mmCIF file of C-alpha atoms in Angstrom:
data_model
loop_
_atom_site.group_PDB
_atom_site.id
_atom_site.type_symbol
_atom_site.label_atom_id
_atom_site.label_comp_id
_atom_site.label_asym_id
_atom_site.label_seq_id
_atom_site.Cartn_x
_atom_site.Cartn_y
_atom_site.Cartn_z
ATOM 1 C CA MET A 4 10.949 22.388 -4.053
ATOM 2 C CA GLN A 5 8.344 20.366 -2.055
ATOM 3 C CA ILE A 6 9.060 18.135 0.466
ATOM 4 C CA ILE A 7 5.812 15.703 0.515
ATOM 5 C CA ASP A 8 5.019 15.517 4.042
ATOM 6 C CA GLY A 9 3.339 11.957 4.381
ATOM 7 C CA LYS A 10 3.006 12.089 7.896
ATOM 8 C CA LEU A 11 0.917 15.098 8.098
ATOM 9 C CA VAL A 12 -1.668 13.317 5.340
ATOM 10 C CA ALA A 13 -1.720 10.256 6.932
ATOM 11 C CA ALA A 14 -2.643 12.090 10.193
ATOM 12 C CA LYS A 15 -5.616 13.906 8.374
ATOM 13 C CA THR A 16 -6.451 10.827 7.085
ATOM 14 C CA ARG A 17 -6.767 9.008 10.217
ATOM 15 C CA GLU A 18 -9.075 12.065 11.562
ATOM 16 C CA GLN A 19 -11.239 11.891 8.664
ATOM 17 C CA ILE A 20 -11.292 8.512 9.411
ATOM 18 C CA ALA A 21 -12.230 8.204 13.342
ATOM 19 C CA LYS A 22 -14.920 10.978 12.720
ATOM 20 C CA GLU A 23 -16.379 9.114 9.977
ATOM 21 C CA VAL A 24 -16.025 5.561 12.571
ATOM 22 C CA ALA A 25 -17.618 8.081 15.098
ATOM 23 C CA GLU A 26 -20.212 8.560 13.640
ATOM 24 C CA LEU A 27 -21.333 5.511 12.296
ATOM 25 C CA LYS A 28 -20.999 3.430 15.943
ATOM 26 C CA SER A 29 -23.625 6.810 17.201
ATOM 27 C CA LYS A 30 -26.011 6.192 14.413
ATOM 28 C CA GLY A 31 -25.787 2.451 16.001
ATOM 29 C CA TYR A 32 -24.948 -0.782 14.043
ATOM 30 C CA ASP A 33 -25.569 -4.719 14.471
ATOM 31 C CA ARG A 34 -21.529 -5.812 14.264
ATOM 32 C CA GLU A 35 -18.506 -4.578 13.823
ATOM 33 C CA ILE A 36 -15.558 -2.414 11.888
ATOM 34 C CA GLY A 37 -13.468 -4.978 12.443
ATOM 35 C CA LEU A 38 -9.575 -5.986 10.643
ATOM 36 C CA ALA A 39 -8.467 -9.033 10.842
ATOM 37 C CA VAL A 40 -4.957 -9.733 10.660
ATOM 38 C CA ILE A 41 -2.944 -13.163 10.114
ATOM 39 C CA PHE A 42 0.117 -13.035 10.687
ATOM 40 C CA VAL A 43 2.127 -16.727 10.153
ATOM 41 C CA GLY A 44 5.621 -17.601 12.088
ATOM 42 C CA ASN A 45 7.685 -14.847 13.673
ATOM 43 C CA ASN A 46 9.160 -13.020 11.038
ATOM 44 C CA PRO A 47 10.980 -9.740 13.489
ATOM 45 C CA ALA A 48 10.252 -7.350 10.753
ATOM 46 C CA SER A 49 6.966 -8.548 10.495
ATOM 47 C CA GLU A 50 5.465 -7.841 13.802
ATOM 48 C CA VAL A 51 6.359 -4.564 13.985
ATOM 49 C CA TYR A 52 4.168 -4.024 10.910
ATOM 50 C CA VAL A 53 1.812 -5.998 12.415
ATOM 51 C CA ARG A 54 1.225 -3.621 16.134
ATOM 52 C CA ASN A 55 1.473 -0.630 13.389
ATOM 53 C CA LYS A 56 -1.382 -1.770 12.015
ATOM 54 C CA ILE A 57 -3.313 -3.045 15.556
ATOM 55 C CA LYS A 58 -2.488 0.157 17.037
ATOM 56 C CA ALA A 59 -4.515 2.894 13.506
ATOM 57 C CA CYS A 60 -7.508 0.278 14.311
ATOM 58 C CA GLU A 61 -6.939 1.578 17.458
ATOM 59 C CA GLU A 62 -6.749 5.256 16.867
ATOM 60 C CA VAL A 63 -9.705 5.711 14.774
ATOM 61 C CA GLY A 64 -11.762 3.309 16.772
ATOM 62 C CA ILE A 65 -11.943 -0.021 14.465
ATOM 63 C CA LYS A 66 -11.386 -2.961 15.958
ATOM 64 C CA SER A 67 -8.936 -5.342 15.192
ATOM 65 C CA TYR A 68 -8.399 -9.248 15.238
ATOM 66 C CA LEU A 69 -5.071 -10.801 15.736
ATOM 67 C CA CYS A 70 -5.056 -14.613 14.299
ATOM 68 C CA LYS A 71 -0.886 -15.455 14.949
ATOM 69 C CA LEU A 72 0.157 -19.147 14.094
ATOM 70 C CA PRO A 73 3.025 -20.840 14.175
ATOM 71 C CA GLU A 74 5.466 -21.193 11.734
ATOM 72 C CA GLU A 75 5.348 -24.722 11.092
ATOM 73 C CA SER A 76 1.160 -24.368 9.994
ATOM 74 C CA THR A 77 -0.261 -25.836 6.794
ATOM 75 C CA PHE A 78 -1.677 -24.642 4.097
ATOM 76 C CA GLU A 79 -5.388 -25.907 5.188
ATOM 77 C CA ASP A 80 -4.063 -24.690 9.091
ATOM 78 C CA VAL A 81 -4.273 -21.268 7.372
ATOM 79 C CA ALA A 82 -7.100 -21.278 4.812
ATOM 80 C CA ASP A 83 -9.320 -22.478 7.688
ATOM 81 C CA THR A 84 -8.277 -19.444 9.514
ATOM 82 C CA ILE A 85 -8.878 -17.696 6.291
ATOM 83 C CA GLU A 86 -12.334 -19.452 5.904
ATOM 84 C CA GLN A 87 -13.237 -18.496 9.395
ATOM 85 C CA LEU A 88 -12.261 -15.303 9.255
ATOM 86 C CA ASN A 89 -14.563 -15.125 5.375
ATOM 87 C CA GLN A 90 -17.484 -16.257 7.600
ATOM 88 C CA ASN A 91 -17.387 -13.860 10.519
ATOM 89 C CA PRO A 92 -19.759 -10.396 9.877
ATOM 90 C CA ASP A 93 -17.456 -8.219 12.118
ATOM 91 C CA VAL A 94 -14.625 -8.902 10.439
ATOM 92 C CA SER A 95 -14.918 -5.898 7.380
ATOM 93 C CA GLY A 96 -11.694 -7.087 6.136
ATOM 94 C CA MET A 97 -8.426 -9.459 6.287
ATOM 95 C CA ILE A 98 -5.113 -9.361 5.386
ATOM 96 C CA LEU A 99 -2.360 -12.381 4.983
ATOM 97 C CA GLN A 100 0.970 -10.368 6.715
ATOM 98 C CA LEU A 101 3.904 -11.218 4.142
ATOM 99 C CA PRO A 102 6.268 -12.494 3.907
ATOM 100 C CA ILE A 103 5.184 -16.538 5.114
ATOM 101 C CA PRO A 104 6.932 -19.496 5.237
ATOM 102 C CA LYS A 105 8.648 -20.704 2.165
ATOM 103 C CA HIS A 106 6.565 -24.310 2.766
ATOM 104 C CA LEU A 107 3.060 -22.243 1.892
ATOM 105 C CA ASP A 108 1.671 -20.985 -1.345
ATOM 106 C CA GLU A 109 1.204 -17.355 -0.646
ATOM 107 C CA ASN A 110 -1.196 -16.898 -4.223
ATOM 108 C CA LYS A 111 -3.534 -20.088 -3.489
ATOM 109 C CA LEU A 112 -4.079 -18.413 -0.119
ATOM 110 C CA ILE A 113 -4.769 -14.708 -0.478
ATOM 111 C CA ASP A 114 -6.798 -15.824 -3.236
ATOM 112 C CA LEU A 115 -8.743 -18.157 -0.589
ATOM 113 C CA ILE A 116 -9.829 -14.371 1.062
ATOM 114 C CA HIS A 117 -13.255 -13.213 0.115
ATOM 115 C CA PRO A 118 -12.671 -10.248 -2.659
ATOM 116 C CA ASP A 119 -15.237 -8.085 -0.129
ATOM 117 C CA LYS A 120 -12.784 -7.934 2.677
ATOM 118 C CA ASP A 121 -9.638 -7.680 0.634
ATOM 119 C CA VAL A 122 -7.842 -4.778 2.030
ATOM 120 C CA ASP A 123 -4.310 -5.251 0.613
ATOM 121 C CA GLY A 124 -6.381 -5.778 -2.895
ATOM 122 C CA CYS A 125 -3.713 -8.767 -3.534
ATOM 123 C CA THR A 126 -6.131 -10.880 -4.493
ATOM 124 C CA ALA A 127 -7.286 -12.017 -8.276
ATOM 125 C CA ALA A 128 -10.415 -10.543 -8.202
ATOM 126 C CA GLN A 129 -9.622 -7.629 -7.080
ATOM 127 C CA LYS A 130 -6.948 -7.046 -8.942
ATOM 128 C CA GLY A 131 -9.256 -7.412 -12.312
ATOM 129 C CA ARG A 132 -11.264 -4.904 -10.729
ATOM 130 C CA LEU A 133 -8.720 -2.437 -10.665
ATOM 131 C CA TRP A 134 -7.730 -3.395 -13.947
ATOM 132 C CA THR A 135 -10.863 -3.131 -15.648
ATOM 133 C CA GLY A 136 -11.685 0.059 -14.581
ATOM 134 C CA ARG A 137 -14.363 -1.015 -11.399
ATOM 135 C CA ASP A 138 -14.855 0.179 -7.979
ATOM 136 C CA SER A 139 -12.247 -2.072 -6.292
ATOM 137 C CA LEU A 140 -10.022 -2.076 -2.583
ATOM 138 C CA ILE A 141 -6.547 -0.571 -4.065
ATOM 139 C CA ALA A 142 -3.229 -2.370 -3.265
ATOM 140 C CA CYS A 143 -2.441 0.224 -0.416
ATOM 141 C CA THR A 144 0.518 1.407 -0.593
ATOM 142 C CA PRO A 145 -0.208 2.506 -3.894
ATOM 143 C CA TYR A 146 -3.361 4.147 -3.163
ATOM 144 C CA GLY A 147 -1.389 6.166 -0.450
ATOM 145 C CA VAL A 148 0.763 7.550 -3.618
ATOM 146 C CA MET A 149 -2.517 8.478 -4.910
ATOM 147 C CA LYS A 150 -3.814 10.835 -1.859
ATOM 148 C CA LEU A 151 -0.409 12.631 -1.364
ATOM 149 C CA LEU A 152 -0.526 13.543 -5.287
ATOM 150 C CA ASP A 153 -3.910 15.297 -4.623
ATOM 151 C CA PHE A 154 -3.050 16.289 -1.144
ATOM 152 C CA TYR A 155 -0.556 18.763 -2.810
ATOM 153 C CA GLY A 156 -2.910 19.485 -5.720
ATOM 154 C CA ILE A 157 -0.030 17.726 -8.448
ATOM 155 C CA PRO A 158 -1.741 17.930 -11.481
ATOM 156 C CA LEU A 159 -1.998 14.374 -13.457
ATOM 157 C CA GLU A 160 -4.161 14.788 -16.435
ATOM 158 C CA GLY A 161 -1.943 14.185 -19.843
ATOM 159 C CA ARG A 162 1.598 14.081 -17.997
ATOM 160 C CA ASN A 163 4.289 11.690 -18.295
ATOM 161 C CA ALA A 164 4.712 9.075 -15.733
ATOM 162 C CA VAL A 165 7.811 6.690 -15.111
ATOM 163 C CA VAL A 166 7.512 3.402 -12.911
ATOM 164 C CA ILE A 167 10.228 1.652 -11.904
ATOM 165 C CA GLY A 168 9.336 -1.292 -10.461
ATOM 166 C CA ARG A 169 6.684 -3.692 -11.591
ATOM 167 C CA SER A 170 5.636 -6.054 -8.613
ATOM 168 C CA ASN A 171 2.031 -6.994 -8.082
ATOM 169 C CA LEU A 172 2.155 -5.117 -4.777
ATOM 170 C CA VAL A 173 3.318 -1.770 -5.928
ATOM 171 C CA GLY A 174 4.440 -1.302 -9.708
ATOM 172 C CA LYS A 175 1.628 -3.098 -12.002
ATOM 173 C CA PRO A 176 -1.378 -1.096 -9.722
ATOM 174 C CA MET A 177 0.739 2.370 -9.851
ATOM 175 C CA ALA A 178 0.856 2.323 -13.438
ATOM 176 C CA GLN A 179 -2.821 1.126 -13.382
ATOM 177 C CA LEU A 180 -4.064 4.185 -11.122
ATOM 178 C CA LEU A 181 -1.994 6.433 -12.602
ATOM 179 C CA LEU A 182 -3.408 5.122 -15.543
ATOM 180 C CA ASP A 183 -6.679 5.787 -15.228
ATOM 181 C CA ARG A 184 -6.023 9.130 -14.290
ATOM 182 C CA ASN A 185 -5.095 10.254 -17.799
ATOM 183 C CA CYS A 186 -1.502 10.560 -17.166
ATOM 184 C CA THR A 187 1.057 8.625 -20.285
ATOM 185 C CA VAL A 188 2.604 5.629 -17.943
ATOM 186 C CA THR A 189 5.637 3.606 -18.541
ATOM 187 C CA LEU A 190 6.250 0.677 -16.575
ATOM 188 C CA CYS A 191 10.212 0.117 -15.921
ATOM 189 C CA HIS A 192 12.221 -3.108 -14.501
ATOM 190 C CA SER A 193 15.039 -4.788 -14.517
ATOM 191 C CA ARG A 194 15.089 -5.617 -18.088
ATOM 192 C CA THR A 195 14.540 -2.359 -19.209
ATOM 193 C CA LYS A 196 17.317 -0.681 -21.772
ATOM 194 C CA ASN A 197 18.151 3.085 -21.380
ATOM 195 C CA LEU A 198 16.194 3.520 -18.302
ATOM 196 C CA LYS A 199 18.037 6.838 -17.723
ATOM 197 C CA GLU A 200 16.547 7.812 -21.417
ATOM 198 C CA VAL A 201 13.031 6.810 -20.049
ATOM 199 C CA THR A 202 12.881 8.440 -16.358
ATOM 200 C CA SER A 203 14.536 12.221 -18.025
ATOM 201 C CA SER A 204 11.281 12.957 -19.870
ATOM 202 C CA ALA A 205 9.312 12.600 -17.098
ATOM 203 C CA ASP A 206 7.136 14.721 -15.599
ATOM 204 C CA ILE A 207 6.612 12.134 -12.173
ATOM 205 C CA VAL A 208 8.509 8.843 -11.557
ATOM 206 C CA VAL A 209 7.634 6.672 -8.404
ATOM 207 C CA VAL A 210 10.278 4.481 -7.689
ATOM 208 C CA ALA A 211 9.501 0.601 -6.361
ATOM 209 C CA ILE A 212 12.100 -1.689 -6.447
ATOM 210 C CA GLY A 213 14.450 -2.444 -3.569
ATOM 211 C CA LYS A 214 17.504 -0.719 -4.139
ATOM 212 C CA ALA A 215 19.325 1.648 -1.892
ATOM 213 C CA LYS A 216 20.022 5.227 -3.509
ATOM 214 C CA PHE A 217 19.187 4.376 -6.805
ATOM 215 C CA LEU A 218 17.878 7.116 -8.314
ATOM 216 C CA LYS A 219 20.418 9.877 -8.878
ATOM 217 C CA ALA A 220 19.911 13.459 -10.551
ATOM 218 C CA ASP A 221 20.856 12.956 -14.141
ATOM 219 C CA MET A 222 17.775 10.564 -14.286
ATOM 220 C CA VAL A 223 15.672 13.558 -12.978
ATOM 221 C CA LYS A 224 14.745 16.326 -15.485
ATOM 222 C CA ASP A 225 14.299 19.958 -13.869
ATOM 223 C CA GLY A 226 10.898 19.866 -11.451
ATOM 224 C CA ALA A 227 9.822 16.550 -11.870
ATOM 225 C CA VAL A 228 8.039 14.728 -9.190
ATOM 226 C CA VAL A 229 9.663 12.516 -7.550
ATOM 227 C CA ILE A 230 7.767 9.361 -5.404
ATOM 228 C CA ASP A 231 9.735 7.190 -3.720
ATOM 229 C CA VAL A 232 8.133 4.027 -2.030
ATOM 230 C CA GLY A 233 11.845 2.257 -1.368
ATOM 231 C CA MET A 234 12.695 1.192 2.234
ATOM 232 C CA ASP A 235 16.722 0.201 2.688
ATOM 233 C CA ARG A 236 19.432 0.542 4.428
ATOM 234 C CA ASP A 237 22.701 2.407 3.386
ATOM 235 C CA GLU A 238 26.278 1.557 3.584
ATOM 236 C CA ASN A 239 26.038 3.068 6.957
ATOM 237 C CA GLY A 240 22.895 0.916 8.079
ATOM 238 C CA LYS A 241 20.698 4.025 7.850
ATOM 239 C CA LEU A 242 17.081 4.272 6.674
ATOM 240 C CA CYS A 243 17.007 5.438 2.838
ATOM 241 C CA GLY A 244 14.863 5.134 0.143
ATOM 242 C CA ASP A 245 15.571 4.265 -3.897
ATOM 243 C CA VAL A 246 16.183 7.980 -4.422
ATOM 244 C CA ASP A 247 19.335 9.107 -3.414
ATOM 245 C CA TYR A 248 17.805 12.431 -1.632
ATOM 246 C CA ALA A 249 20.244 14.273 -1.445
ATOM 247 C CA ASP A 250 21.345 14.412 -5.272
ATOM 248 C CA VAL A 251 18.233 13.936 -6.829
ATOM 249 C CA ALA A 252 16.047 16.524 -3.913
ATOM 250 C CA GLU A 253 17.063 20.264 -5.510
ATOM 251 C CA LYS A 254 15.811 19.088 -8.914
ATOM 252 C CA CYS A 255 12.612 18.271 -7.770
ATOM 253 C CA SER A 256 9.286 19.957 -8.084
ATOM 254 C CA TYR A 257 8.305 17.878 -5.251
ATOM 255 C CA ILE A 258 9.902 14.744 -3.859
ATOM 256 C CA THR A 259 9.153 11.946 -0.983
ATOM 257 C CA PRO A 260 11.413 12.133 2.013
ATOM 258 C CA VAL A 261 12.575 8.414 4.012
ATOM 259 C CA PRO A 262 11.380 7.988 5.684
ATOM 260 C CA GLY A 263 8.358 9.958 6.690
ATOM 261 C CA GLY A 264 6.868 10.100 2.824
ATOM 262 C CA VAL A 265 5.058 7.051 1.085
ATOM 263 C CA GLY A 266 5.299 5.001 4.865
ATOM 264 C CA PRO A 267 3.232 6.466 6.908
ATOM 265 C CA MET A 268 0.488 5.890 4.381
ATOM 266 C CA THR A 269 0.199 2.732 3.568
ATOM 267 C CA VAL A 270 -1.102 1.274 6.740
ATOM 268 C CA THR A 271 -3.766 4.149 6.832
ATOM 269 C CA MET A 272 -4.702 3.280 3.391
ATOM 270 C CA LEU A 273 -5.440 -0.157 5.058
ATOM 271 C CA ILE A 274 -7.864 1.098 7.772
ATOM 272 C CA ALA A 275 -9.614 3.333 5.045
ATOM 273 C CA ASN A 276 -9.901 0.198 3.158
ATOM 274 C CA THR A 277 -11.478 -1.537 6.210
ATOM 275 C CA LEU A 278 -13.838 1.059 6.226
ATOM 276 C CA GLN A 279 -14.521 1.205 2.770
ATOM 277 C CA ALA A 280 -15.313 -2.584 3.226
ATOM 278 C CA TYR A 281 -17.605 -2.468 6.156
ATOM 279 C CA LYS A 282 -19.483 0.383 4.285
ATOM 280 C CA SER A 283 -19.835 -1.581 0.766
ATOM 281 C CA THR A 284 -21.510 -4.385 2.771
ATOM 282 C CA ALA A 285 -23.642 -2.371 5.040
ATOM 283 C CA LYS A 286 -27.217 -2.695 5.203
#
């Protein structure tokens, strides 16, 4: 059993990004490589995530812009901020930090982001590009999962892959990315019947449902690759994933831990997308 070390892969990826950013700066350019984060309200968990994103930008030499708006902001307030960032040439990419206050329409606001600056891969335009096989800015978590699989040289072509969870942010793009690499993909969800039978035949299982320790050993075949995207708390309040790691690990050929697996890759791929967005519009 090999533990997939997300911290290691994230660090190496950030080193490469920092090197590329430094090379671009040494050649001289007329605008910044910048990431803007729009943060509406006062969600404590979001504050932690935002700090991590700003820190990651600093680490690789990318400029960050924090646009903090009050909880009571109207749709127009947020829309105006997005439009200003769309027009700012020094903002290569932007994200709307989720969740946002319930009185705001998340999907409508996200789709106001210019697709070329959508470094979270959340706009309908970027999703459409992914699902039609065109160059796209890929949702950061599934993009990070693919980087982990490639770093460890895990073969994908022709293998049976099961994705548990059908969210727009993880499950659906994850399934598409695996399909694009010639896996045979089954996308499972809360209404899937005989889930254990489906997962037990999979070479690769990706779990992203937000249920602590959901995946058990009897749901996994010997030698499977198990990727845990979950971030939960167990009965003792300890951080854990969607996979019962202690139960499942010994059956796997590769497995991601929580913490230290997929998590470090998400922010890393956000800054990778920001660099890609800059380069795609550079003259």
